XYZ file of C-alpha atoms in Angstrom:
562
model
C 34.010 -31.089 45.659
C 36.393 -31.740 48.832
C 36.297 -31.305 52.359
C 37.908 -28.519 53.861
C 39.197 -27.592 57.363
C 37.963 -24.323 59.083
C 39.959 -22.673 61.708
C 36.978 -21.658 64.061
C 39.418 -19.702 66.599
C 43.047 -18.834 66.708
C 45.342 -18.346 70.085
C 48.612 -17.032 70.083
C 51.287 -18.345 72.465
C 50.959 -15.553 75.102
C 47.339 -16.623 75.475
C 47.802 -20.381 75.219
C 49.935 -19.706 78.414
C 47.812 -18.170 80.215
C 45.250 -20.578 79.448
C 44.766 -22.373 83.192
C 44.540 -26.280 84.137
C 41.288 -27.439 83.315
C 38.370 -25.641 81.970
C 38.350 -22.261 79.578
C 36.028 -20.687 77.541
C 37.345 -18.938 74.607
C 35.569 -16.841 72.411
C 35.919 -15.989 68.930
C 37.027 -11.903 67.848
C 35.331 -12.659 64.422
C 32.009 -14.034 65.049
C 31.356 -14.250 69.007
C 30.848 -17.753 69.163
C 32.345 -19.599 72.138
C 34.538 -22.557 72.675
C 35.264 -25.109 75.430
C 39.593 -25.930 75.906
C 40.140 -28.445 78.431
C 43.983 -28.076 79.600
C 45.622 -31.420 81.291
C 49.418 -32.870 81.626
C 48.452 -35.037 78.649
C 47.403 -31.820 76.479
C 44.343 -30.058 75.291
C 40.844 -31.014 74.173
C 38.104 -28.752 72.760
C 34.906 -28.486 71.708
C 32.301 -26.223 70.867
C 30.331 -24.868 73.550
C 27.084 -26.068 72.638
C 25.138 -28.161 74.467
C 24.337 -31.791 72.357
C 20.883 -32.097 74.115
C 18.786 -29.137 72.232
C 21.681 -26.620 71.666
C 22.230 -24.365 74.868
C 25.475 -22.379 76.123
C 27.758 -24.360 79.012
C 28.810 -22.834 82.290
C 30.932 -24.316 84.756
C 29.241 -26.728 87.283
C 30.486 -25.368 90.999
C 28.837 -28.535 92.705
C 32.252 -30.029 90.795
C 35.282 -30.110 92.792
C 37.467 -31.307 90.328
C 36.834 -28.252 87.389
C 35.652 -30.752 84.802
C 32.647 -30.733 84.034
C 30.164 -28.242 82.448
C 26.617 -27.798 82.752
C 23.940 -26.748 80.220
C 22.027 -23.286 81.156
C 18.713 -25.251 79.298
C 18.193 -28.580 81.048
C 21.197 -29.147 83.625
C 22.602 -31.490 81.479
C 26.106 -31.847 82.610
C 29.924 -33.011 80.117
C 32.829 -33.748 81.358
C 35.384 -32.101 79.148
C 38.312 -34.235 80.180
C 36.571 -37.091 78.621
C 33.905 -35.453 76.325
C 31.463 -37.917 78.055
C 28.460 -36.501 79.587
C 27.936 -37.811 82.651
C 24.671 -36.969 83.385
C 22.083 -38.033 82.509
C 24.980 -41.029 81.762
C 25.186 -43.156 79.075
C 23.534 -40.309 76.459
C 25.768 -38.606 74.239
C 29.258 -38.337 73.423
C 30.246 -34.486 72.797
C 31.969 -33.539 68.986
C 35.590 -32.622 69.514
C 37.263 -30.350 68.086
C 41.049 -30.592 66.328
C 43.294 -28.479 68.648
C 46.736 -27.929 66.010
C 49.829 -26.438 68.028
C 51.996 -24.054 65.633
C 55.827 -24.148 66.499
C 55.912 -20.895 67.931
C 53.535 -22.199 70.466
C 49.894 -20.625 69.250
C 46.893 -22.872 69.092
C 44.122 -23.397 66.843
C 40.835 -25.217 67.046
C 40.142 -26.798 63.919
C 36.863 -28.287 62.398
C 36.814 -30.881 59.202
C 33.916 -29.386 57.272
C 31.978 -31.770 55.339
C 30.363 -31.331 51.560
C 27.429 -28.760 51.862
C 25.260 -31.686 49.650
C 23.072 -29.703 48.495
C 25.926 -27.809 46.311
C 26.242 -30.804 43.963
C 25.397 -30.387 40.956
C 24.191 -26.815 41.343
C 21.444 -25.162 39.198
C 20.639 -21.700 38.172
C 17.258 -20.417 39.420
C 14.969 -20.113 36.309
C 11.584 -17.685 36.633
C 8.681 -19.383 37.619
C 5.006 -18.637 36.173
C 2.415 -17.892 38.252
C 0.590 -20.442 39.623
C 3.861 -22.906 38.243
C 4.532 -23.353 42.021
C 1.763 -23.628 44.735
C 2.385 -24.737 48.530
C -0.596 -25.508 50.052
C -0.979 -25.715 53.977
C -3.428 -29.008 54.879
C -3.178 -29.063 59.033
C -0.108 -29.286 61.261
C 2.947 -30.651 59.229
C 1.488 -31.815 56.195
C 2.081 -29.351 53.099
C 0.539 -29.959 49.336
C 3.783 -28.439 47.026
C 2.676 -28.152 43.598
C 6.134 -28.045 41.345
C 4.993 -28.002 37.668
C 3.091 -31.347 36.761
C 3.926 -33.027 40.109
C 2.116 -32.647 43.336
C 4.287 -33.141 46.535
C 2.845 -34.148 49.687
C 4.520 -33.616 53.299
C 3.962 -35.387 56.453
C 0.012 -36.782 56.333
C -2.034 -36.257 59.161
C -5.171 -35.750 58.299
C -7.444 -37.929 60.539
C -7.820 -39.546 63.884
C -5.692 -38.497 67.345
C -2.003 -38.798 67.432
C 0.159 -39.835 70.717
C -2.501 -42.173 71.103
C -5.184 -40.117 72.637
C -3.308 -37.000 73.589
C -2.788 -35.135 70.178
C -5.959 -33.922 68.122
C -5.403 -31.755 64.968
C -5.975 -27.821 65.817
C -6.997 -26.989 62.320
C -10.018 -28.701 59.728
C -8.275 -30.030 57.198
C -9.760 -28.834 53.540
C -12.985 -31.116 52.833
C -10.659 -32.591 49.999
C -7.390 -33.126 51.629
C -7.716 -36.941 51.599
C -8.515 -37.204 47.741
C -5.536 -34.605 47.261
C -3.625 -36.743 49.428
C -4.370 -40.021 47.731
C -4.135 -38.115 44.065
C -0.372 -36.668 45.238
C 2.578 -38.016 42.388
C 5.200 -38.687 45.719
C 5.043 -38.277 49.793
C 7.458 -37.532 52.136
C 7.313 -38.535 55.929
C 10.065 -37.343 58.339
C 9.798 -40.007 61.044
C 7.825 -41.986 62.931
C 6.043 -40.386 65.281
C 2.584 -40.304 64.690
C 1.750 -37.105 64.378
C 3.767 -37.427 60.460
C 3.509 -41.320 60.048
C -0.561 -41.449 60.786
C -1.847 -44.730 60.424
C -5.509 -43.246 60.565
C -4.638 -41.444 57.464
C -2.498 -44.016 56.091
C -5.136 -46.402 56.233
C -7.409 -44.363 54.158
C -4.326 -44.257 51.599
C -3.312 -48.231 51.567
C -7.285 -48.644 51.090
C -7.136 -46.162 47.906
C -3.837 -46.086 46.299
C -1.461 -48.673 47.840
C 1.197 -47.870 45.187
C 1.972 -44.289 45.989
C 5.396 -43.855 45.231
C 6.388 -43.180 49.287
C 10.131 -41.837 50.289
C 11.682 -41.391 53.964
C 15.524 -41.434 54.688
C 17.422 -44.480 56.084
C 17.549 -43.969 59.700
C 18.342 -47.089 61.841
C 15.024 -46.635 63.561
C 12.489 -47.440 60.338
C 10.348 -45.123 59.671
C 7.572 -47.411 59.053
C 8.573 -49.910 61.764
C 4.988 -50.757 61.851
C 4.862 -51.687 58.375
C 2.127 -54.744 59.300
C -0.731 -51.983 60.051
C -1.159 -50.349 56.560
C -0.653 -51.888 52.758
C 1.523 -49.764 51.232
C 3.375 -51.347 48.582
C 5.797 -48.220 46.943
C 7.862 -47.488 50.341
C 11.228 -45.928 49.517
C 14.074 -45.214 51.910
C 16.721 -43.435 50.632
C 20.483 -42.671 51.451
C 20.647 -38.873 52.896
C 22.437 -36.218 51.360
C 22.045 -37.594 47.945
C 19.742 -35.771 45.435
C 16.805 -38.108 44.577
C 15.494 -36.710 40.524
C 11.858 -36.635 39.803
C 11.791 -34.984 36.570
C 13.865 -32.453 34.748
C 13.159 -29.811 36.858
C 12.059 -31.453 40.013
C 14.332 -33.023 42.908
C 14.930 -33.483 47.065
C 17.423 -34.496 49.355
C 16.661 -35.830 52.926
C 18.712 -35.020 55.864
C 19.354 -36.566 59.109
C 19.169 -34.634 62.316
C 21.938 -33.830 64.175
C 20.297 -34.737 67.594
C 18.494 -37.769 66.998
C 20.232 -39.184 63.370
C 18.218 -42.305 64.414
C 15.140 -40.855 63.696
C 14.226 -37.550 62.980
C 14.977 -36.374 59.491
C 14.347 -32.881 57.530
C 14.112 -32.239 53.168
C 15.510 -30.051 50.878
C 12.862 -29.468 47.408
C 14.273 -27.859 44.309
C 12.565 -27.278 41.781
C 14.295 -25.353 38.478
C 16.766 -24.347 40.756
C 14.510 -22.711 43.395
C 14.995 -24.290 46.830
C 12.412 -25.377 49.952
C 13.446 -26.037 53.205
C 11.541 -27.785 55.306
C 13.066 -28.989 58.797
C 10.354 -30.078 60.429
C 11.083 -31.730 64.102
C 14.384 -31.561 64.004
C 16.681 -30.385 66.877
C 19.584 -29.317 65.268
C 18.829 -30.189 61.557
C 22.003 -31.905 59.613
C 24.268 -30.786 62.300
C 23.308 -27.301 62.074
C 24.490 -26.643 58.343
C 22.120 -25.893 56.125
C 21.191 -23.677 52.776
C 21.085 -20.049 53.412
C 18.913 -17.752 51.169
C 16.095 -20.699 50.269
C 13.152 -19.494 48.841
C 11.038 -20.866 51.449
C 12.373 -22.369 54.667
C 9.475 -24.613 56.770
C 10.162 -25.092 60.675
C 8.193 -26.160 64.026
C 7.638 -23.790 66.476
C 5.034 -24.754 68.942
C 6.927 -26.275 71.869
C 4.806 -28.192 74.655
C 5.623 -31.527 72.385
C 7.319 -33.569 75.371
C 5.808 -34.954 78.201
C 8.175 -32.856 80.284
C 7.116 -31.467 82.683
C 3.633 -31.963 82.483
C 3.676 -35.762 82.614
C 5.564 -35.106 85.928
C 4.667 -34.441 89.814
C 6.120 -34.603 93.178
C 8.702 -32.490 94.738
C 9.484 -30.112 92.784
C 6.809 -30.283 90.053
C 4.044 -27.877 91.084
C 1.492 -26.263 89.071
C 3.828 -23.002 89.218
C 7.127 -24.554 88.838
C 5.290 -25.935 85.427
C 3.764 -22.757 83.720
C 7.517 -20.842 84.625
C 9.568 -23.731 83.222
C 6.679 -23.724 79.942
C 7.358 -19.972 79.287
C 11.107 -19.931 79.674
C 11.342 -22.827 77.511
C 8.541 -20.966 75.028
C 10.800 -17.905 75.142
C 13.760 -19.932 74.135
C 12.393 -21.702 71.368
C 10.798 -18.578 69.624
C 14.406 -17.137 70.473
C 16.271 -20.206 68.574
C 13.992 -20.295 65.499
C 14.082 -16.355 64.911
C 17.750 -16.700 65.075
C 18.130 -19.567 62.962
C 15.952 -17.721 60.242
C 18.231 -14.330 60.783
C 21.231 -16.372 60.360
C 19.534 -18.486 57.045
C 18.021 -15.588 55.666
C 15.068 -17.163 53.250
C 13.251 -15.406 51.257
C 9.860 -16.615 53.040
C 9.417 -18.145 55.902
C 6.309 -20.318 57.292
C 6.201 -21.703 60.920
C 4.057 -24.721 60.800
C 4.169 -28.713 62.878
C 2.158 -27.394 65.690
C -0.499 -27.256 65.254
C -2.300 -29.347 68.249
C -4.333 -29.472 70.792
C -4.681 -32.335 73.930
C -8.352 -31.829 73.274
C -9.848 -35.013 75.072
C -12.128 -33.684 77.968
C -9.637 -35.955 80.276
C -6.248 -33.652 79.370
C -7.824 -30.846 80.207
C -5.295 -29.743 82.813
C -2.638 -30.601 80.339
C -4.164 -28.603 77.531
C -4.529 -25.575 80.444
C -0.599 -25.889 81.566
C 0.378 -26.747 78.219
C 0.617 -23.131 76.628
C 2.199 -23.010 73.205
C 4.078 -20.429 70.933
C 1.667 -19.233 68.147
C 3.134 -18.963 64.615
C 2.211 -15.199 64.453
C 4.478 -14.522 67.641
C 7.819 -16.294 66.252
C 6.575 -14.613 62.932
C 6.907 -10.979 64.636
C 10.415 -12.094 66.084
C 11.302 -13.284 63.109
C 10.463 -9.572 61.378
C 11.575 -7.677 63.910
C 15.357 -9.439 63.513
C 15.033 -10.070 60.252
C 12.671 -7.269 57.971
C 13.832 -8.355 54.710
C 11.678 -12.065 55.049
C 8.396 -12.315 54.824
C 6.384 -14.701 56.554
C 3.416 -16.499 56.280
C 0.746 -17.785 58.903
C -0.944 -20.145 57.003
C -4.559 -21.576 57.387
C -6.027 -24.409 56.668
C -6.689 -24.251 52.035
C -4.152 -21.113 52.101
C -1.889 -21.106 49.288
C 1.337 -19.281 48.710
C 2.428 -18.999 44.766
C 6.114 -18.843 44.936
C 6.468 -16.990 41.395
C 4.306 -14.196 42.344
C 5.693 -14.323 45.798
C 9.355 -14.197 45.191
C 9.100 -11.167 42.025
C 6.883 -8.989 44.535
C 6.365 -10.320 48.400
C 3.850 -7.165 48.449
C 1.421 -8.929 46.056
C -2.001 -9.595 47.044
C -2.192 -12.485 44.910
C 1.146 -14.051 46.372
C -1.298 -15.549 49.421
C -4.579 -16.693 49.086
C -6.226 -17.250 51.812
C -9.671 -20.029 52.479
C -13.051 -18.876 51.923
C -14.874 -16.739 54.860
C -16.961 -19.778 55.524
C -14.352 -22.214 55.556
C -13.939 -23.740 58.930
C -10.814 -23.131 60.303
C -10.475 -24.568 64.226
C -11.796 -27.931 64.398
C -14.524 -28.249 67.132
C -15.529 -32.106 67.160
C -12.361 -35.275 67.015
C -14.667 -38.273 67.360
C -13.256 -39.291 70.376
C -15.234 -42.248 70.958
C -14.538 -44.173 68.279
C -10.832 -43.761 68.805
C -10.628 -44.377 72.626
C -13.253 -47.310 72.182
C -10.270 -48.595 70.242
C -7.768 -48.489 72.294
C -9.794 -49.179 76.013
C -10.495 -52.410 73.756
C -7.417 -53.793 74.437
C -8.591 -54.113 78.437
C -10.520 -57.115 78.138
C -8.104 -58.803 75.706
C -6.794 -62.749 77.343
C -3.601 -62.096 77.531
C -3.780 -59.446 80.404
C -6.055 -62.134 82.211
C -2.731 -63.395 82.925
C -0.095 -61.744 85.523
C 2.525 -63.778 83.217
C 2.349 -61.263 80.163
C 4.319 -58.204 82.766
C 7.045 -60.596 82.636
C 6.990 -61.959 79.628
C 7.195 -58.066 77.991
C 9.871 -56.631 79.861
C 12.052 -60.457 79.717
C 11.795 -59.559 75.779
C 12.802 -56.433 75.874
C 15.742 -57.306 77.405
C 16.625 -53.650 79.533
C 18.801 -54.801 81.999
C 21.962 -54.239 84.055
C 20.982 -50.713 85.300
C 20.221 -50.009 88.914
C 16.640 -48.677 88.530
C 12.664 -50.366 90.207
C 10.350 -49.228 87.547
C 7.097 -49.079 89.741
C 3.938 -49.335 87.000
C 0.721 -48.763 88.049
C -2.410 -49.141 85.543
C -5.223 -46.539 86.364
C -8.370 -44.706 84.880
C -8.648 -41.632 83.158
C -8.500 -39.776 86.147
C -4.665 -41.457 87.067
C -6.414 -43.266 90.071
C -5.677 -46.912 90.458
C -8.391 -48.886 88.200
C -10.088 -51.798 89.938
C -8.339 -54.618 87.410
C -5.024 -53.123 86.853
C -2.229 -54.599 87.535
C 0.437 -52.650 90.134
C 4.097 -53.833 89.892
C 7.925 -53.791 90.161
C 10.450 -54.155 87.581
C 13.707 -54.386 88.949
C 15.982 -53.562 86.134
C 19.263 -54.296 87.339
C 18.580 -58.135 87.001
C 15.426 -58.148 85.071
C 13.919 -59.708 88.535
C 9.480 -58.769 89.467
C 9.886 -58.259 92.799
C 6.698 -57.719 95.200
C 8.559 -54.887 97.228
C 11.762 -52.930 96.526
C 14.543 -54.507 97.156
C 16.993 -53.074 100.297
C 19.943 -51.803 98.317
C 20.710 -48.276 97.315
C 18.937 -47.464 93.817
C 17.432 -45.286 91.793
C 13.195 -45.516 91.584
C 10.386 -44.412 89.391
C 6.665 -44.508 89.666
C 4.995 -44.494 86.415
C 0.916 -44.317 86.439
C -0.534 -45.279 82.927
C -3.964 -45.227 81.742
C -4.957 -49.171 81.107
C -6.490 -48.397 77.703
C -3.238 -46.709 76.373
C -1.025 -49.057 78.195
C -2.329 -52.222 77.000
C -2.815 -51.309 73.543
C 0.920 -50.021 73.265
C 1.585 -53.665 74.598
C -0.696 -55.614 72.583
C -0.133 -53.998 69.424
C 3.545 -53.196 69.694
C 3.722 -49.274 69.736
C 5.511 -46.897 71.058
C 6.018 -45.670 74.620
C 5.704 -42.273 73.138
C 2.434 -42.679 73.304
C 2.161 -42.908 77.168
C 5.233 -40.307 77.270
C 4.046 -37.836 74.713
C 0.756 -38.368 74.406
C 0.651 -37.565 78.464
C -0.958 -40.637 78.817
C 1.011 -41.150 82.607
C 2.402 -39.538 85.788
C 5.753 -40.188 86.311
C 7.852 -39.562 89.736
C 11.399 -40.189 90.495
C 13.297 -40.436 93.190
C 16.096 -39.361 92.975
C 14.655 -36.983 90.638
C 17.249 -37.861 87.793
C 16.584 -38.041 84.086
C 17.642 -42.031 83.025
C 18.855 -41.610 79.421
C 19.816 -45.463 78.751
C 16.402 -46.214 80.190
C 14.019 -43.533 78.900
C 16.023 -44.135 75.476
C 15.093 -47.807 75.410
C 12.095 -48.077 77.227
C 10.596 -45.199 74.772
C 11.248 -47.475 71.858
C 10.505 -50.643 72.670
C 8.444 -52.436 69.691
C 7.264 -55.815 70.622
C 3.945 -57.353 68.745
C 1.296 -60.036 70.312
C -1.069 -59.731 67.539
C-alpha cells in the first residue's frame, strides 16, 4: 500500500486569470466542497475551507483592510491565508495547505497527499456471526461492554463518583454489576484523560481488584494516565496509532489520534472476524476526518454543553439570553455535523452515546438550567431522516445490541434487548458529600496558610512572556468572595504578583474559583479542566478575547505537592 495524490479541484487557465489578488473561494463541480486560493506576486496558496477549530465554513473578515484574512461562521476564529497562521486567537493553530500544481498551459490544481487508510491493511472478509457471538452492552455515558467471542471489551470506565471535579454526575444507573463486569473485562480501552473516561473513582475500585488488567490507550504526548501516582495499575499499554494491535485470531483494534487535539483526544477501530466498530468518542475531527465507511456499528458523542463556554462566562456581552441562543445554535450545529458525518459514513447501526451528564450538585443549578443538551433520540431522528437505510439505537443503561441478529435482520425484536421494567434507569442520588468533603478538604491544608504557595505555583509553571494580569479570586459555592481566600494578580508578561495592575496597555482576566476545587487542583496536581469544565469559576475578560497560548497552558498545567 502507497500514498496517493488526489486532485480535490481543477482550474483551467481562463479561470486562474480571473482569479483576483488575494482571497477566492473556489468550489468544487464534483462534490460541492469549497476551497480557499490566496493570490500574491510571490504565487498562490490554498487550503481547504474548513475551519481547524471544530470544522466550520470561512467567510471573508470585512473589519480586514488588507483582504487576508478569513473568519470562521462558528466561533469568529479568524486565518490569515497569506501566511496560513491564524491570528486570532494567536499562537493556536497553523492551517493544512494544500499543493497548488500549475500545468503549462496555465490551469491550476489543488492537490492533497492522501495518506494509507490504516485500517485497509491487512484486510479481512466479514465472516457470519452467531447470535449472541457479539454483544455490545451500554454501562452509562461512554463506557461500552463489547462481547467479541471469548473476550469481553471494555470502553471508557466511568462508573462511580463526579467527574470535572464536582460539576459532572452520571445521568444514567449503571447496571448493579457493572463494576464486577468491569473488573472481570479480558482488555480496556480509555480515549484520554479527561475524567469523565480516565475515572479515578472507578479506577480505584479496579487497581484495588485486578491491578493487572491488561489496559491500552494511544501514545499521545499528553499521557493518558499522567496521574499514574493515584491508582495501581500495573498492565498500562500505550500503543503507536494506526497500527492494528491482535488479540486473538479473530479479534483486533486500532487507535486513532484526533485531528483537532492529536495531543490528546483519541478514537478506536474494533474488528472482530472482519466485522468493524467505530467508536469516535470526543473527538473533533476524528483522524483528520478519514475514516471507515460502511462499519457495522459506528459510536459518537452528541450531547454538546461539554465546555465551560459560555456558561462559565459573564459580563458584557454574556447575558442569560445571549447564553440559551448561543446553546441552541451551537446544539443545532452539532446534531447537524454528526447526522452528516453518519450520511456521509453510512454504518450499518449507529448509537449516539458520551453524554450522558448532568451538573447535578444543588450549587450548578443555573448551569444545569442554561446548560440544555441534544438528546440521543433527536440526532437519532436526523440521522433517519438523512439517512433511512441505518438504524439506530438509544441505548439504556443493561441494553444490549447482538450484532449477528442485528446486521441479518435490523427489524428483529431480539436484535435489542432492552433492561428490565424495574431497572432504574435515571440516577436520583450522587453522594455528593462524600465527594465535595474531599475536595473542600484541601482548604485547611498548611501550605495555603502561606501567601508564598500563589507564587511558588505559577513560578513552576513557568507561563510567561505574554501580555495578560490573570486576576484570581477564591470564593464559596455561591462565587462570592470566601472569608480566607486569597485575591490576586498574576502578571504574566514577567511572571511578576503585583498588588494592582500595572499602567501599561494589556490584556486582563478575572477568574472566580471555588476554594475547594481550586486548592485541590493545586495540591494534588490536576487539571484546570476541572475549574474550566467542571464550571467550577466565572471568568471575565477584558478585552473580551479568547487567549489560546494561555488557556492552552494554563488548562494543563500538572504540578504535584503531595
Amino acid at each position: 500500500m502507497e500514498q496517493s495524490t488526489q486532485v480535490l479541484l481543477s482550474l483551467d487557465a481562463e479561470a486562474v486569470g480571473s482569479l483576483k489578488d488575494g482571497i477566492n473561494f473556489k468550489k468544487s463541480p464534483g462534490d460541492g466542497k469549497c476551497y480557499i486560493i490566496y493570490k500574491s506576486s510571490e504565487g498562490f496558496k490554498a487550503c481547504k475551507n474548513q475551519c481547524k477549530h471544530q470544522g466550520g465554513l470561512f467567510i471573508q473578515d470585512i473589519e480586514d483592510l488588507d483582504g487576508r484574512t478569513v473568519k470562521c461562521t462558528k466561533h469568529n476564529w479568524k486565518l490569515n491565508v497569506s501566511t496560513m497562521n491564524y491570528v486570532n486567537p494567536p499562537d493556536s493553530f497553523l492551517q493544512d495547505e494544500l499543493d497548488v500544481e500549475i500545468s503549462n498551459d496555465g490551469g491550476l490544481q489543488l492537490v492533497e497527499l492522501n495518506p494509507i487508510d490504516p485500517w485497509l491493511a491487512d484486510p479481512r472478509e466479514p465472516l457470519e456471526l452467531l447470535e449472541g457471538e457479539v454483544k455490545v452492552t451500554y454501562m452509562t455515558h461512554a463506557c461500552m461492554e463489547l462481547k467479541l467471542g471469548q473476550k469481553r471489551f471494555m470502553f471508557d470506565p466511568w462508573l462511580k463518583g463526579p467527574a470535572f471535579a464536582r460539576g459532572w454526575w452520571l445521568l444514567h444507573e449503571p447496571p448493579t454489576d457493572s463494576l464486577d463486569r468491569l473488573c472481570a473485562a479480558d482488555l480496556i480501552y480509555i480515549s484520554h484523560m479527561h475524567s469523565d473516561h480516565l475515572s479515578y473513582p472507578t479506577l480505584k475500585v479496579l487497581s484495588e481488584r485486578r491491578p493487572d488488567i491488561p489496559i491500552y490507550v494511544g501514545d499521545t504526548s499528553r499521557p493518558v494516565f499522567w496521574l499514574q501516582s493515584q491508582v495501581k495499575l500495573t498492565n498500562i499499554n500505550i500503543v503507536c496509532f494506526g497500527v492494528w494491535q491482535n488479540i486473538d485470531e479473530h479479534l483486533r483494534f486500532m487507535i486513532l489520534m484526533d485531528g483537532v487535539h492529536p495531543e490528546m483526544d483519541t478514537c478506536i477501530i474494533v474488528e472482530y472476524k472482519g466485522h468493524m466498530i467505530l467508536n469516535t468518542v470526543d473527538c473533533t475531527r476524528p483522524n483528520g476526518g478519514r475514516l471507515p465507511q460502511n462499519v457495522d456499528l459506528m459510536m459518537s458523542d452528541f450531547a454538546g454543553g461539554a465546555s465551560g463556554f459560555p456558561m462559565t462566562f459573564c459580563g458584557g456581552k454574556y447575558t442569560d439570553s445571549w447564553k440559551a441562543d448561543f446553546i441552541k445554535t451551537e446544539r443545532k450545529k452539532l446534531l447537524c455535523y454528526k447526522a452528516q458525518l453518519v450520511r456521509s459514513l453510512q454504518p450499518r447501526i449507529f448509537c449516539p452515546f458520551a453524554g450522558y451528564f448532568v451538573e447535578a450538585h444543588p450549587s450548578d443549578r443555573y448551569i444545569k438550567d442554561t446548560n440544555i443538551k441534544n438528546s440521543a433520540q433527536d440526532l437519532n431522528a436526523c440521522i433517519t431522516k438523512l439517512a433511512p437505510d441505518v438504524m439506530t439505537w438509544t441505548p439504556k443503561p443493561g441494553s444490549v445490541l447482538d450484532l449477528g441478529v442485528a446486521l441479518r435482520d435490523p427489524t428483529n425484536s431480539e436484535a435489542i434487548t432492552n433492561p428490565p421494567a424495574c431497572a432504574k434507569i435515571y440516577k436520583d442520588s450522587w453522594d455528593f458529600a462524600f465527594y465535595v468533603d474531599e475536595l473542600n478538604s484541601a482548604i485547611s491544608c498548611e501550605i495555603f496558610k502561606h501567601q508564598s504557595w500563589i507564587q511558588f505555583y505559577y513560578t513552576w509553571a513557568g507561563f510567561k512572556n505574554y501580555n495578560l494580569v490573570v486576576r484570581v479570586i477564591e470564593t464559596d459555592d455561591n462565587f462570592e468572595p470566601h472569608p480566607d481566600g486569597y485575591n490576586y494578580l498574576v502578571d504574566f508578561l514577567d511572571l511578576s504578583f503585583p498588588t494592582k495592575r500595572p499602567d501599561r496597555e494589556h490584556s486582563y482576566i478575572e477568574t472566580k474559583n471555588r476554594i475547594g476545587v481550586m486548592r485541590y487542583v493545586v495540591l494534588h496536581g490536576r487539571l484546570w479542566d476541572d475549574l474550566y469544565i467542571g464550571f467550577q469559576n466565572r471568568i471575565s475578560r477584558d478585552p473580551d478575547i479568547y487567549h489560546h497560548k494561555y488557556t492552552h497552558f494554563i488548562t494543563y498545567i500538572k504540578v504535584s505537592y503531595a
